[in-house]
Coordinates of C-alpha atoms and ligand atoms in Angstrom, one line a residue:
D27 CA 58.0 86.0 121.9
P28 CA 59.8 85.3 118.6
F29 CA 61.7 88.6 118.7
D30 CA 63.2 88.0 122.1
D31 CA 66.9 87.3 121.8
G32 CA 67.0 86.3 125.4
D33 CA 70.3 86.1 127.3
L34 CA 72.6 86.6 124.2
G35 CA 71.2 90.1 123.6
L36 CA 71.5 90.9 127.2
A37 CA 75.1 89.7 127.3
L38 CA 76.0 91.9 124.3
K39 CA 74.2 95.0 125.7
T40 CA 75.8 94.6 129.1
R41 CA 79.3 93.4 128.0
P42 CA 81.9 95.9 129.4
K43 CA 83.4 97.7 126.4
T44 CA 87.2 97.3 126.2
Q45 CA 88.6 100.8 125.6
R46 CA 91.4 101.0 123.1
P47 CA 93.4 104.2 122.6
P48 CA 93.0 105.9 119.2
L49 CA 95.9 105.2 116.7
Y50 CA 97.8 107.7 114.6
K51 CA 99.3 107.1 111.2
V52 CA 102.8 108.7 110.8
M53 CA 103.5 109.7 107.3
L54 CA 106.5 110.9 105.3
L55 CA 105.9 113.4 102.5
N56 CA 107.9 113.7 99.3
D57 CA 109.9 116.7 98.3
D58 CA 112.4 117.4 95.5
Y59 CA 115.6 117.9 97.6
T60 CA 115.9 115.4 100.4
P61 CA 118.4 112.7 99.3
M62 CA 117.0 109.3 98.9
E63 CA 119.7 107.9 101.2
F64 CA 118.8 110.3 104.0
V65 CA 115.1 109.1 103.9
I66 CA 116.3 105.5 104.1
L67 CA 118.4 106.4 107.1
V68 CA 115.4 108.1 108.8
L69 CA 113.2 105.0 108.3
E70 CA 115.9 102.7 109.7
R71 CA 116.9 104.9 112.6
F72 CA 113.6 106.2 113.9
F73 CA 111.2 103.4 112.8
G74 CA 113.4 100.3 113.0
I75 CA 112.7 99.4 109.4
S76 CA 115.1 97.1 107.6
S77 CA 117.3 98.6 104.8
S78 CA 115.4 96.8 102.0
Q79 CA 111.9 97.7 103.4
A80 CA 113.1 101.3 104.0
T81 CA 114.2 101.5 100.3
E82 CA 110.7 100.3 99.2
I83 CA 108.9 102.8 101.4
M84 CA 111.2 105.6 100.3
L85 CA 110.4 104.8 96.7
T86 CA 106.7 104.7 97.4
V87 CA 106.9 108.2 98.9
H88 CA 109.0 109.4 96.0
K89 CA 106.5 108.1 93.4
K90 CA 103.1 108.6 95.2
G91 CA 103.9 111.7 97.2
L92 CA 103.5 110.2 100.7
A93 CA 103.3 106.9 102.6
V94 CA 102.4 105.7 106.0
V95 CA 105.5 104.5 107.8
G96 CA 104.0 103.4 111.0
V97 CA 100.9 103.4 113.3
F98 CA 101.2 104.4 116.9
A99 CA 99.5 105.7 120.1
F100 CA 99.4 109.5 120.2
E101 CA 102.4 110.2 122.3
I102 CA 104.7 107.7 120.4
A103 CA 103.5 109.2 117.1
E104 CA 104.2 112.7 118.3
T105 CA 107.7 111.8 119.4
K106 CA 108.5 110.1 116.1
V107 CA 107.3 113.2 114.1
A108 CA 109.4 115.5 116.4
Q109 CA 112.5 113.3 116.1
V110 CA 112.3 113.1 112.3
M111 CA 111.6 116.8 111.9
D112 CA 114.5 117.7 114.2
F113 CA 116.9 115.3 112.4
A114 CA 115.9 116.7 109.0
R115 CA 116.2 120.3 110.2
R116 CA 119.7 119.7 111.7
H117 CA 120.8 118.3 108.3
Q118 CA 119.1 121.1 106.4
H119 CA 116.8 118.9 104.5
P120 CA 113.2 119.9 103.8
L121 CA 111.8 116.4 104.7
Q122 CA 108.3 116.6 106.2
C123 CA 106.8 114.1 108.6
T124 CA 103.2 114.3 109.8
M125 CA 100.6 112.4 111.8
E126 CA 96.9 111.8 111.3
K127 CA 94.3 110.0 113.4
E128 CA 93.5 106.6 111.8
Ligands
TYC6 N1 112.1 113.0 96.0 C1 113.4 112.9 96.6 C2 114.5 112.9 95.6 O1 114.3 112.6 94.4 C3 113.5 111.6 97.5 C4 112.5 111.6 98.6 C5 111.9 110.5 99.0 C6 112.3 112.8 99.4 C7 111.0 110.4 100.1 C8 111.5 112.8 100.5 O2 110.0 111.5 101.9 C9 110.8 111.6 100.8 N2 115.8 113.1 96.0

């Protein structure tokens, strides 16, 4: 009949679905006290971001309140957040880093 999509429909319905892990956005939040240079250092050290890109991202956080600094699988995102929070705490800066499912 004219509504029968034949083999193509069957192929789509039976195609094995490729499973991808959920991704998590890691974000930095602005505050009034963390030095700009420290935020740039965090972006370079923990996210492998170049000095010029790190400066741009830091200024985005400063102006907009937050920015996504990377997107990772759950365990990687968790590790980045923990590393940044620990580094900030050890330097007595109130910098906050959080993650959110994409
Ligand atoms: N607002 C801070 C200042 O003026 C700089 C800053 C940028 C702090 C980004 C946190 O995630 C941040 N010193």
